[in-house]
Amino acid sequence: MPEFLRGLKAPVSVWDEDEDDATFTVTSRQYRPLDPSAPMPPPRSSRRLRAGTLSALVRYLLDSRTSGSDVTFMPTFLATHKAFTSTSTVLGLLADRLETLESRPCDDLERTRGLAISVLSTWLTSHPEDFDSEVRGQLDRLESFLLRTGDAAGEIVGGGIDDLIRDLRSRVDTPAPDPPKPLAPPGDSPADPTDVLVFLADHLAEQLTLLDAELFLSLVPSQCLGAIWGHRDRPGHSHLCPSVRATVTQFNKVAGAVVSSVLGATASGEGLEEVSIRPLRPPQRARLLEKWIRVAEECRLLRNFSSVYAVVSALQSSPVHRLRMAWGEIARDSLRLFSSLCQIFSEEDNYSQSRELLLQEVKIPPPLEPNTKKPVRNVPSRGGGVVPYLGTFLKDLVMLDAASRDELENGYINFDKRRKEFSVLSELRRLQDECRGYDLHPDPDVQQWLQGLQPLTEAQSHRVSCEVEPPGVSDSPAPRILRPTLVISHWTDVLGSVGGPTPLVSWDQPSPREDDIVTTPAPLLTRLAQHMKWPSVSSLDSALDGASSCHTPADPGFLSPTAHSPRPSRGHRRSASCGSPLSIGSGEGASLGPGSGIGPGASDCRIIRVQMELEVDGSVYKSILVTSQDKAPSVISRVLKKNNRDPVAASEYELVQLLPGDRELTIPPSANVFYAMDGASQDFLLRQRRRPSSVTPCLSTGPPTPANPPSEGGGGGSFPRIKATGRKIARALF
């Protein structure tokens, strides 16, 4: 821009122009000179093709003006053309157009020939998969044109033209590669899914990342388009999207490995209809759950979001989450880590948290040592790649395809829609470049174990789960394979009878040495702080530290809770909400009531679910940690902040507990929420104040208020409660 025009705001005018079976969007900017006496410069205009017929799009591809004014047209067209036509059709139209221009003057012909070479070179470089045996006839015509016009211009065939023709021929004549041979030959006995305990969590995460990275690098972004992937199940389309299907298969294999290992079940026999179940005690299943949670966290540290989501989804599936006794034996820090991972990969706000984390991880180099408690490993050798969760992009592209029309009312191809799709495909391309940063090496033992796993069917998984814990024991919901959103109800219920890691497995250590035995549980918020911030949680750390001081590694009650270990009651606890689940000594005095304490290990805290009244239809629940020090205004402020509202306006809202029987308990502003709440429910409603609050809590019967339905099996279970979305794991993510 000339210096005398700088610093001035230019009025912008936008309008559409129709030209040669195409509609263009014209943007004009009129700059005003700084010197009022200077003549008015002509407006600066740019054109972008908005819609047009297929022939018009191909003509525009060979228009010399396109490369200067609409630089994104060529890459957008080449990346998305399969959504509305075929490669052979486009190459045929290119050949028709070039043959028509062959009689033009030499200068025009040379310019057009150069544009054709540029298009073909760019196309072959960015989308080599488009050139197969089906386009051989069209390539013959294009090759003949290039050689013919080169001879007419007196050029010697060679250099760039010769290389381009040779590369095109080589690509077309190359047969399709054979599918990779499985590492586990057919006929071998299926791998034991519980052997996951043999591998270190970080090493298994590296091998999963290696497989996921190879699949992601071989992904063809155009196969993710909604017009292609969204129609994959139609008759005759089974051959479409092979690179996407490979990613889905790997994802489901990891999820199936998690379910099979926790259930201790292996499919075998002809047709894999027989299922052998390995007898496991709840503490053993808890170690398997902890192992997979640790693997998921290691995958997150490796920025492998695909395997993280596969593991988390499997742990949230119906056959696994209903195992109440196993979840009750999980270590407290593992459960907190799982909760934070579930929050990151929640579907709320269209995966907003995982999207934000992905953008941050791509910009920030990976930590040199993710686990500060372990000896320093050779982490830099693992590289700095990233593997995204592909389901997020597939969902975006399918929604774009459904939201916009393919053609305008006049029959023109809606190219603006393709530009939006190209922005998503470009992000995939950028992530593929990032993915090349990994430096991982395959381990044949782990790879063969993964390949040899035989996942159970949905019916088999549910049947085995019910055999492990009959419905009457676990009070589980109806059998469904879900992709739910995790909601923790009561820490006292979820963390009931928690003990330290048993010597049954060594799920994060190379060998169980005496000096490696953990005598003190890990700090509770070490992992949690990486993802989320909860206020007033220092009491949780002190509770665990105090409880751990009551045990030694030789204490059997610490390593594995016995059958007569006390279980916490489901009622409201005032002074032992988080500390009481930890049994002390031989269990004497473990039956605690309101007002009782257990010494330094006691703490007063509870997780509540708060729904906020919105001006639009819908429900938004937020989990809030409430301690014995929290007054109503501070809780209201935190809820407002979590809902992106101004916390200063806390005085304009009131906190109401939703009780069974459509009853309400209004929490006064001066009340301590922990002591004022009723232990029968953890569901609250935040609404704008309607009348001055009373001095004391008052029960009122009002109109029915939308509340979260009670959980199956009572006020609390020893497993994370799940809000189901009702889709199968095998189809849930894509």
XYZ file of C-alpha atoms in Angstrom:
734
model
C 0.000 0.000 0.000
C 1.395 3.458 -0.824
C 2.676 5.437 2.146
C 0.230 8.274 1.627
C -2.701 5.856 2.104
C -1.505 4.265 5.349
C -3.486 4.751 8.561
C -6.797 5.465 6.900
C -9.866 3.305 7.282
C -11.079 2.200 3.886
C -14.825 1.880 3.296
C -15.627 -1.628 2.111
C -18.280 -2.575 -0.429
C -19.264 -6.181 -1.151
C -21.510 -7.418 -3.944
C -22.054 -10.412 -6.215
C -21.352 -10.573 -9.925
C -22.512 -13.227 -12.400
C -20.120 -14.112 -15.200
C -19.873 -17.157 -17.498
C -21.968 -19.601 -15.429
C -20.349 -18.478 -12.179
C -21.103 -16.107 -9.315
C -18.270 -14.063 -7.834
C -18.146 -12.128 -4.580
C -16.420 -8.806 -5.189
C -14.878 -6.841 -2.323
C -13.924 -3.229 -3.024
C -11.969 -0.938 -0.699
C -11.807 2.790 -1.385
C -8.763 4.371 0.271
C -8.640 8.109 0.873
C -5.319 9.955 0.649
C -3.955 11.804 3.661
C -3.597 14.947 1.556
C -7.100 16.304 0.823
C -5.789 17.964 -2.318
C -4.435 14.695 -3.724
C -6.532 12.950 -6.361
C -8.704 10.052 -5.226
C -6.975 6.731 -6.055
C -8.981 4.020 -7.780
C -10.616 1.457 -5.475
C -8.832 -1.803 -4.777
C -11.000 -4.811 -5.633
C -10.700 -8.559 -5.200
C -12.883 -11.385 -6.476
C -13.651 -14.771 -5.025
C -15.651 -17.440 -6.792
C -18.742 -18.140 -4.709
C -20.584 -20.660 -6.893
C -20.652 -21.956 -10.436
C -21.097 -24.891 -12.748
C -18.437 -27.594 -12.831
C -17.207 -26.373 -16.220
C -16.924 -22.836 -14.852
C -14.901 -24.074 -11.874
C -12.470 -25.864 -14.183
C -12.148 -22.756 -16.383
C -11.442 -20.666 -13.303
C -8.757 -23.178 -12.336
C -6.899 -22.267 -15.554
C -7.553 -18.521 -15.274
C -4.361 -16.538 -14.806
C -6.222 -14.060 -12.597
C -7.035 -16.777 -10.077
C -3.490 -17.206 -8.792
C -3.294 -13.524 -7.921
C -6.724 -12.660 -6.531
C -8.067 -15.972 -5.183
C -5.071 -17.898 -3.912
C -7.134 -20.446 -1.959
C -9.266 -21.559 -4.902
C -6.894 -24.162 -6.339
C -6.063 -25.963 -3.041
C -9.725 -25.854 -2.019
C -10.910 -27.282 -5.329
C -8.295 -30.044 -5.409
C -9.009 -31.070 -1.801
C -12.815 -31.084 -1.988
C -13.719 -31.889 -5.611
C -14.586 -35.503 -4.773
C -17.541 -34.240 -2.756
C -19.337 -33.162 -5.949
C -17.578 -34.909 -8.860
C -14.830 -37.405 -9.698
C -11.156 -36.999 -10.532
C -11.577 -38.489 -14.000
C -14.351 -35.999 -14.791
C -12.209 -33.035 -13.743
C -9.206 -34.258 -15.753
C -11.468 -34.753 -18.765
C -12.783 -31.194 -18.491
C -9.210 -29.923 -18.126
C -8.228 -31.728 -21.321
C -11.290 -30.325 -23.125
C -10.445 -26.801 -22.018
C -6.781 -27.062 -23.015
C -7.585 -28.524 -26.426
C -10.037 -25.671 -27.019
C -7.334 -23.096 -26.236
C -4.731 -24.772 -28.448
C -5.590 -22.472 -31.375
C -4.955 -19.322 -29.299
C -1.949 -17.036 -29.947
C 1.384 -18.360 -28.815
C 1.648 -16.128 -25.746
C -1.809 -17.074 -24.455
C -1.169 -20.741 -25.169
C 2.139 -20.671 -23.316
C 0.497 -19.013 -20.324
C -2.320 -21.580 -20.280
C 0.144 -24.426 -20.651
C 2.125 -23.145 -17.676
C -1.051 -22.987 -15.579
C -1.918 -26.567 -16.544
C 1.538 -27.762 -15.498
C 1.189 -25.902 -12.194
C -2.229 -27.451 -11.504
C -1.077 -30.993 -12.298
C 2.140 -30.630 -10.272
C 0.288 -29.265 -7.252
C -2.386 -31.927 -7.577
C 0.116 -34.793 -7.765
C 2.112 -33.463 -4.824
C -0.786 -32.795 -2.456
C -3.225 -35.551 -3.481
C -1.319 -38.416 -5.145
C -4.056 -40.873 -4.165
C -6.365 -39.273 -6.766
C -4.302 -40.662 -9.652
C -5.177 -44.321 -10.152
C -5.843 -46.575 -13.110
C -9.278 -45.020 -13.687
C -7.744 -41.743 -14.915
C -5.282 -43.265 -17.415
C -7.310 -42.186 -20.465
C -7.567 -38.556 -19.328
C -3.844 -38.444 -18.512
C -3.060 -39.676 -22.031
C -4.903 -36.659 -23.455
C -3.150 -34.228 -21.091
C 0.263 -35.732 -21.832
C -0.382 -35.459 -25.567
C -1.357 -31.787 -25.200
C 1.763 -30.928 -23.188
C 4.081 -32.665 -25.650
C 2.304 -31.207 -28.678
C 2.343 -27.624 -27.444
C 5.929 -27.997 -26.287
C 7.036 -29.074 -29.756
C 5.080 -26.214 -31.327
C 6.896 -23.761 -29.091
C 10.251 -25.251 -30.037
C 10.920 -26.624 -26.543
C 13.049 -29.654 -25.895
C 11.056 -32.168 -23.888
C 12.760 -32.721 -20.591
C 13.276 -31.114 -17.232
C 10.070 -30.349 -15.365
C 7.673 -31.586 -18.076
C 9.454 -34.894 -18.430
C 9.574 -35.408 -14.664
C 5.894 -34.545 -14.291
C 4.793 -36.981 -16.997
C 6.997 -39.730 -15.577
C 5.649 -39.200 -12.041
C 2.049 -39.236 -13.258
C 2.642 -42.442 -15.212
C 4.396 -44.071 -12.285
C 1.527 -43.244 -9.973
C -1.153 -44.516 -12.349
C 0.686 -47.746 -13.196
C 1.538 -48.627 -9.572
C -0.791 -51.368 -8.267
C -2.602 -50.867 -5.001
C -0.505 -52.017 -2.024
C -1.449 -55.240 -0.308
C -3.016 -54.912 3.143
C -0.493 -55.309 5.977
C -0.124 -58.803 7.331
C -1.274 -59.247 10.932
C 1.442 -59.690 13.527
C -0.523 -62.539 15.067
C -1.013 -65.236 12.373
C -4.507 -66.727 12.034
C -4.980 -69.780 14.202
C -2.874 -68.492 17.093
C -4.604 -68.500 20.438
C -6.052 -65.081 21.338
C -3.907 -62.889 23.547
C -4.762 -62.623 27.228
C -6.117 -59.081 27.768
C -5.022 -59.076 31.426
C -1.406 -59.238 30.239
C -1.638 -55.470 30.073
C -0.238 -55.602 33.611
C 3.018 -56.987 32.232
C 3.833 -53.804 30.325
C 4.821 -50.499 31.837
C 2.179 -47.820 31.347
C 4.494 -45.384 29.583
C 5.854 -48.092 27.284
C 2.380 -49.301 26.320
C 1.351 -45.695 25.677
C 4.340 -45.276 23.354
C 3.357 -48.355 21.350
C -0.249 -47.191 21.061
C 1.012 -43.790 19.957
C 3.280 -45.391 17.364
C 0.333 -47.265 15.815
C -1.970 -44.249 15.963
C 0.664 -41.954 14.454
C 1.256 -44.295 11.503
C -2.471 -44.446 10.810
C -2.899 -40.688 11.142
C -0.008 -39.980 8.774
C -1.552 -42.312 6.196
C -4.947 -40.630 6.576
C -6.334 -39.053 3.400
C -8.071 -35.866 4.619
C -10.485 -35.723 1.686
C -11.930 -39.068 2.802
C -13.175 -37.292 5.937
C -15.526 -35.028 3.962
C -19.118 -35.306 5.089
C -20.311 -36.092 1.562
C -17.985 -39.127 1.539
C -17.681 -40.331 5.141
C -21.294 -39.536 5.932
C -22.456 -41.838 3.115
C -20.071 -44.711 3.827
C -22.852 -47.107 4.828
C -24.827 -46.738 1.617
C -24.931 -49.705 -0.778
C -21.863 -49.817 -2.982
C -19.852 -47.434 -0.773
C -18.096 -50.023 1.376
C -14.805 -49.369 -0.444
C -14.799 -45.670 0.424
C -12.685 -44.049 3.146
C -10.209 -46.906 3.771
C -7.795 -44.662 5.682
C -10.555 -43.409 7.980
C -11.884 -46.926 8.528
C -8.392 -48.061 9.543
C -8.292 -45.371 12.223
C -11.747 -46.381 13.452
C -10.684 -50.036 13.612
C -7.623 -49.190 15.698
C -9.696 -46.986 17.982
C -12.244 -49.736 18.577
C -9.478 -52.273 19.122
C -8.013 -50.198 21.943
C -11.442 -49.664 23.483
C -12.151 -53.389 23.189
C -8.833 -54.214 24.858
C -9.785 -52.070 27.845
C -13.200 -53.710 28.251
C -11.850 -57.250 27.782
C -8.994 -56.783 30.241
C -11.144 -55.286 33.004
C -13.717 -58.057 32.569
C -10.948 -60.668 32.310
C -12.704 -62.222 29.324
C -11.353 -63.581 26.044
C -13.345 -64.529 22.950
C -12.337 -67.851 21.423
C -13.653 -70.777 19.413
C -15.083 -70.810 15.919
C -16.591 -67.446 15.150
C -15.310 -66.170 18.530
C -18.648 -67.092 20.071
C -17.130 -68.758 23.143
C -15.988 -66.571 26.007
C -13.555 -67.665 28.687
C -13.616 -65.631 31.895
C -10.634 -65.345 34.181
C -11.654 -65.234 37.869
C -10.579 -61.898 39.302
C -11.278 -60.318 42.657
C -12.473 -56.680 42.849
C -9.017 -55.430 43.986
C -7.474 -57.128 40.953
C -9.974 -55.505 38.599
C -9.249 -52.202 40.335
C -5.561 -52.611 39.477
C -6.556 -53.145 35.844
C -8.700 -50.014 35.934
C -5.827 -48.068 37.473
C -3.450 -49.398 34.845
C -5.603 -48.188 31.964
C -6.141 -44.814 33.640
C -2.376 -44.478 33.891
C -1.967 -45.527 30.237
C -4.506 -42.874 29.237
C -2.582 -40.218 31.144
C 0.707 -41.290 29.554
C -0.957 -41.073 26.137
C -2.119 -37.572 26.994
C 1.425 -36.610 27.928
C 2.497 -37.989 24.553
C -0.283 -35.869 22.997
C -1.986 -38.972 21.624
C -5.579 -37.825 22.035
C -6.964 -40.721 20.009
C -5.918 -43.437 22.452
C -6.810 -41.257 25.432
C -10.358 -40.966 24.196
C -10.496 -44.694 23.354
C -9.459 -45.680 26.883
C -11.711 -43.134 28.598
C -14.712 -44.140 26.490
C -14.154 -47.814 27.268
C -13.883 -47.132 31.002
C -17.158 -45.214 30.768
C -18.934 -47.981 28.848
C -21.812 -49.790 30.508
C -20.076 -53.171 31.071
C -17.193 -51.454 32.880
C -18.737 -48.553 34.761
C -21.353 -50.828 36.397
C -18.614 -52.820 38.185
C -19.344 -51.127 41.479
C -17.108 -53.324 43.614
C -14.096 -52.837 41.352
C -14.505 -49.053 41.193
C -14.749 -49.022 44.989
C -11.227 -50.431 45.263
C -9.532 -47.840 43.056
C -6.892 -45.617 44.604
C -8.054 -42.101 45.255
C -5.505 -40.355 43.054
C -6.333 -42.674 40.138
C -10.003 -41.835 40.447
C -9.240 -38.130 40.501
C -7.052 -38.512 37.426
C -9.816 -40.395 35.638
C -12.321 -37.702 36.559
C -10.112 -34.989 35.091
C -9.575 -36.954 31.877
C -13.318 -37.444 31.554
C -13.889 -33.728 31.942
C -11.302 -32.904 29.282
C -12.839 -35.275 26.755
C -16.439 -34.497 27.557
C -18.800 -33.839 24.654
C -20.021 -30.635 26.295
C -19.891 -27.583 24.033
C -18.823 -29.736 21.072
C -15.628 -31.021 22.715
C -14.599 -27.485 23.625
C -12.100 -28.512 26.303
C -10.318 -31.126 24.193
C -10.205 -28.685 21.251
C -8.632 -26.010 23.417
C -6.136 -28.469 24.866
C -5.205 -29.700 21.387
C -4.464 -26.151 20.226
C -2.362 -25.527 23.328
C -0.441 -28.775 22.953
C 0.384 -28.070 19.319
C 1.858 -24.688 20.230
C 3.682 -25.802 23.401
C 6.513 -28.367 23.198
C 5.963 -31.517 25.271
C 7.398 -31.624 28.801
C 10.828 -33.145 29.129
C 9.740 -35.229 32.109
C 5.970 -35.603 32.600
C 6.147 -37.689 35.786
C 8.382 -36.012 38.327
C 8.017 -38.879 40.793
C 9.874 -41.318 38.560
C 13.554 -41.381 37.679
C 14.284 -39.238 34.651
C 13.596 -41.250 31.508
C 14.944 -40.642 28.042
C 11.816 -38.705 27.145
C 13.346 -36.451 24.452
C 13.795 -39.543 22.266
C 10.017 -39.870 22.048
C 9.777 -36.707 19.977
C 7.127 -34.020 19.922
C 4.348 -35.241 17.670
C 0.594 -35.111 18.139
C -2.272 -37.459 17.234
C -5.711 -35.805 17.430
C -9.019 -37.487 18.111
C -10.308 -37.845 14.560
C -13.942 -38.046 15.622
C -13.981 -34.320 16.369
C -13.057 -33.448 12.787
C -15.414 -36.029 11.314
C -18.249 -34.552 13.318
C -17.398 -31.027 12.143
C -17.328 -32.076 8.500
C -20.544 -34.086 8.715
C -22.274 -31.126 10.376
C -20.951 -28.758 7.697
C -22.227 -31.071 4.999
C -25.661 -31.250 6.599
C -25.915 -27.528 7.356
C -25.115 -26.158 3.880
C -26.606 -26.950 0.491
C -24.456 -28.554 -2.168
C -26.043 -26.418 -4.872
C -27.721 -23.040 -5.034
C -31.228 -22.580 -6.372
C -29.876 -21.971 -9.879
C -27.982 -25.275 -9.842
C -24.537 -23.763 -9.280
C -22.107 -25.699 -7.064
C -21.934 -23.966 -3.673
C -18.184 -23.373 -3.494
C -18.398 -21.304 -0.304
C -19.352 -24.552 1.430
C -16.197 -26.170 0.084
C -14.067 -23.332 1.423
C -15.421 -23.984 4.927
C -14.688 -27.686 4.581
C -11.198 -26.918 3.335
C -10.426 -24.977 6.517
C -11.069 -28.178 8.526
C -9.018 -30.289 6.115
C -6.177 -27.767 6.356
C -6.133 -28.197 10.119
C -5.835 -31.952 9.644
C -2.929 -31.396 7.251
C -1.206 -29.159 9.765
C -1.631 -31.762 12.501
C -0.211 -34.422 10.196
C 2.906 -32.282 9.840
C 3.089 -32.050 13.640
C 2.626 -35.815 13.911
C 5.890 -36.395 12.071
C 7.732 -35.195 15.172
C 7.503 -38.553 16.965
C 10.615 -40.680 17.332
C 9.264 -43.991 18.625
C 10.399 -47.536 17.972
C 8.147 -50.601 17.755
C 8.228 -53.339 20.367
C 7.267 -56.656 18.710
C 5.996 -58.131 21.984
C 3.567 -55.289 22.644
C 2.537 -55.049 19.003
C 1.827 -58.779 18.802
C -0.177 -58.655 22.027
C -2.288 -55.795 20.699
C -2.794 -57.560 17.375
C -3.768 -60.815 19.086
C -6.551 -59.308 21.190
C -10.060 -60.416 20.264
C -12.570 -57.807 21.476
C -15.899 -58.971 22.808
C -19.173 -58.094 21.173
C -21.625 -55.797 22.906
C -23.797 -58.709 24.003
C -20.789 -60.692 25.245
C -19.437 -57.737 27.217
C -22.734 -57.147 28.976
C -23.264 -60.835 29.728
C -19.782 -61.187 31.230
C -20.223 -57.980 33.216
C -23.455 -59.306 34.716
C -21.748 -62.587 35.579
C -18.933 -60.740 37.304
C -21.334 -58.554 39.287
C -24.990 -59.608 39.025
C -27.462 -56.747 38.552
C -28.850 -57.230 42.032
C -25.418 -56.517 43.485
C -24.305 -53.588 41.360
C -27.702 -52.010 40.733
C -26.581 -51.073 37.257
C -28.722 -49.446 34.573
C -29.977 -51.255 31.488
C -27.270 -52.703 29.233
C -26.044 -50.133 26.754
C -22.717 -49.328 25.223
C -22.368 -45.646 25.937
C -20.235 -42.629 25.439
C -21.386 -40.723 28.499
C -20.307 -37.741 30.478
C -18.861 -38.627 33.860
C -20.440 -37.125 36.954
C -19.017 -37.845 40.404
C -21.739 -37.810 43.054
C -20.230 -38.225 46.543
C -16.563 -38.684 47.252
C -17.549 -40.737 50.297
C -19.495 -43.167 48.126
C -17.147 -43.307 45.153
C -14.013 -43.726 47.243
C -15.434 -46.203 49.735
C -12.931 -48.673 51.211
C -9.970 -47.303 49.283
C -6.663 -49.015 49.969
C -3.211 -48.624 48.602
C -1.866 -50.547 45.625
C -1.680 -54.279 46.248
C 1.370 -56.433 45.522
C -0.810 -58.316 43.025
C 0.492 -56.152 40.182
C 3.346 -53.778 39.619
C 1.611 -51.552 37.131
C 4.114 -48.729 36.997
C 7.374 -50.235 38.230
C 9.808 -52.537 36.407
C 10.064 -54.920 39.373
C 8.553 -54.987 42.885
C 11.471 -54.117 45.121
C 11.075 -53.469 48.799
C 12.431 -49.953 48.556
C 10.022 -49.184 45.706
C 6.885 -49.868 47.750
C 4.903 -46.669 48.105
C 4.204 -45.972 51.750
C 2.462 -42.669 51.178
C -0.195 -42.059 48.538
C 0.683 -39.596 45.824
C -0.503 -35.986 46.200
C -4.085 -35.874 45.087
C -3.883 -32.825 42.861
C -0.594 -33.501 41.063
C -2.347 -34.715 37.928
C -5.604 -32.881 38.439
C -3.933 -29.482 38.431
C -2.807 -30.034 34.843
C -6.390 -29.974 33.622
C -8.700 -28.254 36.084
C -8.730 -26.141 39.221
C -10.937 -26.850 42.202
C -11.021 -24.357 45.064
C -10.661 -25.335 48.696
C -9.194 -28.762 48.122
C -6.263 -28.629 50.503
C -8.284 -30.613 53.021
C -8.374 -33.551 50.606
C -4.596 -33.776 50.566
C -4.406 -33.589 54.322
C -7.052 -36.272 54.602
C -5.063 -38.677 52.502
C -1.780 -37.858 54.215
C -3.349 -38.400 57.602
C -4.960 -41.644 56.599
C -1.783 -42.987 55.076
C 0.104 -42.443 58.310
C -2.113 -45.032 59.955
C -0.842 -47.809 57.659
C 2.397 -49.523 56.857
C 3.276 -51.616 53.820
C 2.964 -54.722 55.952
C -0.590 -53.914 56.970
C -2.891 -56.265 55.018
C -5.721 -53.853 55.475
C -3.740 -51.262 53.583
C -2.797 -53.510 50.682
C -6.155 -55.163 50.156
C -9.370 -54.331 52.041
C -10.805 -57.420 53.678
C -14.343 -58.642 53.319
C -15.339 -57.252 56.695
C -13.910 -53.803 56.032
C -16.467 -51.153 56.958
C -18.388 -49.464 54.155
C -19.430 -45.852 54.452
C -23.058 -45.066 54.931
C -24.818 -43.180 52.150
C -26.211 -40.513 54.370
C -24.846 -37.032 54.849
C -21.598 -36.845 56.838
C -20.623 -33.659 58.565
C -17.053 -34.214 59.665
C -15.895 -37.286 57.765
C -17.144 -36.802 54.252
C -13.845 -37.621 52.594
C -11.817 -39.117 55.380
C -14.226 -41.768 56.553
C -13.871 -44.186 53.674
C -10.324 -44.952 54.764
C -10.477 -47.715 57.340
C -8.167 -47.280 60.316
C -6.490 -50.103 62.096
C -8.663 -53.178 62.155
C -11.807 -51.249 61.481
C -12.718 -50.258 65.029
C -14.502 -47.021 65.208
C -15.079 -46.957 61.490
C -18.796 -46.541 61.879
C -18.954 -42.804 62.001
C -21.936 -40.601 62.418
C -22.502 -36.899 62.206
C -20.159 -34.977 64.339
C -17.590 -37.679 64.742
C -14.000 -37.296 63.606
C -11.057 -39.495 62.914
C -8.173 -37.248 63.812
C -5.863 -35.551 61.389
C -7.168 -37.562 58.460
C -10.691 -36.143 58.656
C -11.860 -33.502 56.199
C -15.184 -31.949 55.329
C -15.913 -31.828 51.624
C -18.474 -32.935 49.115
C -19.112 -32.742 45.391
C -22.447 -31.224 44.391
C -24.054 -30.835 40.969
C -25.441 -27.396 40.242
C -27.857 -26.685 37.399
C -28.205 -23.075 36.314
C -31.465 -21.658 35.024
C -30.909 -20.360 31.492
C -32.918 -18.045 29.322
C -32.905 -20.681 26.588
C -33.973 -24.274 26.695
C -31.382 -26.678 28.012
C -29.624 -27.768 31.156
C -26.071 -27.050 32.171
C -24.690 -28.957 35.140
C -21.437 -28.062 36.849
C -19.676 -30.102 39.520
C -18.559 -28.001 42.493
C -16.431 -29.066 45.446
C -17.977 -27.783 48.686
C -16.014 -27.783 51.939
C -17.040 -27.015 55.490
C -15.641 -23.492 55.083
C -17.745 -22.470 52.073
C -20.603 -20.038 52.512
C -23.399 -19.722 49.964
C -22.042 -16.558 48.230
C -18.685 -18.185 47.468
C -20.354 -21.295 46.046
C -22.680 -19.148 43.917
C -19.712 -17.132 42.624
C -17.896 -20.292 41.558
C -20.981 -21.587 39.753
C -21.386 -18.292 37.911
C -17.738 -18.302 36.936
C -17.983 -21.864 35.592
C -20.969 -20.784 33.498
C -19.059 -17.774 32.116
C -21.141 -15.312 34.125
C -19.965 -12.382 36.208
C -19.291 -13.691 39.753
C -19.818 -10.179 41.107
C -23.549 -10.705 40.527
C -23.698 -13.493 43.123
C -26.059 -11.465 45.325
C -28.692 -11.590 42.574
C -28.909 -15.380 42.707
C -30.021 -17.965 45.224
C -28.868 -21.542 45.688
C -31.644 -24.120 45.980
C -31.198 -27.807 46.787
C -33.508 -30.130 44.844
C -34.926 -32.833 47.099
C -36.993 -35.937 46.331
C -40.717 -35.384 45.989
C -40.351 -32.082 44.099
C -39.254 -30.318 47.274
C -36.778 -27.476 47.523
C -34.377 -26.313 50.198
C -33.300 -22.686 49.817
C -29.798 -22.047 51.171
C -29.660 -18.633 52.932
C -26.817 -16.277 51.945
C -25.288 -16.454 55.417
C -25.434 -20.242 55.660
C -22.594 -22.706 55.364
C -23.616 -24.846 52.391
C -21.906 -27.995 53.665
C -23.882 -28.024 56.932
C -27.103 -26.525 55.570
C -27.602 -29.033 52.751
C -29.631 -32.213 53.090
C -27.695 -35.454 52.639
C -30.472 -37.017 50.566
C -29.497 -35.234 47.349
C -26.490 -33.668 45.674
C -28.504 -31.787 43.022
C -28.792 -28.010 43.256
C -30.340 -25.230 41.200
C -28.936 -21.722 40.809
C -31.587 -19.204 39.855
C -32.157 -15.489 40.068
C -33.452 -14.382 43.414
C -37.229 -14.121 43.512
C -37.769 -13.084 47.102
C -35.597 -12.179 50.102
C -34.105 -15.291 51.626
C -35.046 -16.273 55.168
C -32.638 -16.489 58.066
C -32.838 -20.252 58.399
C -33.124 -22.958 55.794
C -36.730 -23.627 54.930
C -38.343 -26.496 53.090
C -40.886 -25.464 50.504
C -43.053 -27.302 48.064
C -43.081 -25.416 44.811
C -43.629 -26.073 41.159
C -41.667 -28.933 39.652
C -38.121 -27.861 38.965
C -36.014 -29.546 36.301
C -33.598 -31.721 38.199
C -31.182 -34.434 37.355
C -32.868 -37.832 37.685
C -31.655 -39.880 40.639
C -29.012 -42.470 40.015
C -29.849 -46.115 39.721
C -29.277 -47.910 42.934
C -29.778 -45.102 45.395
C -28.080 -41.953 46.495
C -24.566 -43.051 45.724
C -22.636 -45.926 44.309
C -19.068 -47.062 44.505
C -18.596 -46.371 40.840
C -18.754 -43.165 38.778
C -22.304 -42.388 37.754
C -22.771 -41.918 34.061
C -24.984 -39.656 32.016
C -25.515 -41.707 28.889
C -25.641 -40.500 25.320
C -26.787 -43.886 24.078
C -24.364 -44.737 21.317
C -22.233 -47.825 20.921
C -18.487 -47.681 21.451
C -17.866 -49.164 18.034
C -19.817 -46.327 16.416
C -19.738 -43.738 19.188
C -16.727 -41.794 18.102
C -17.153 -41.498 14.358
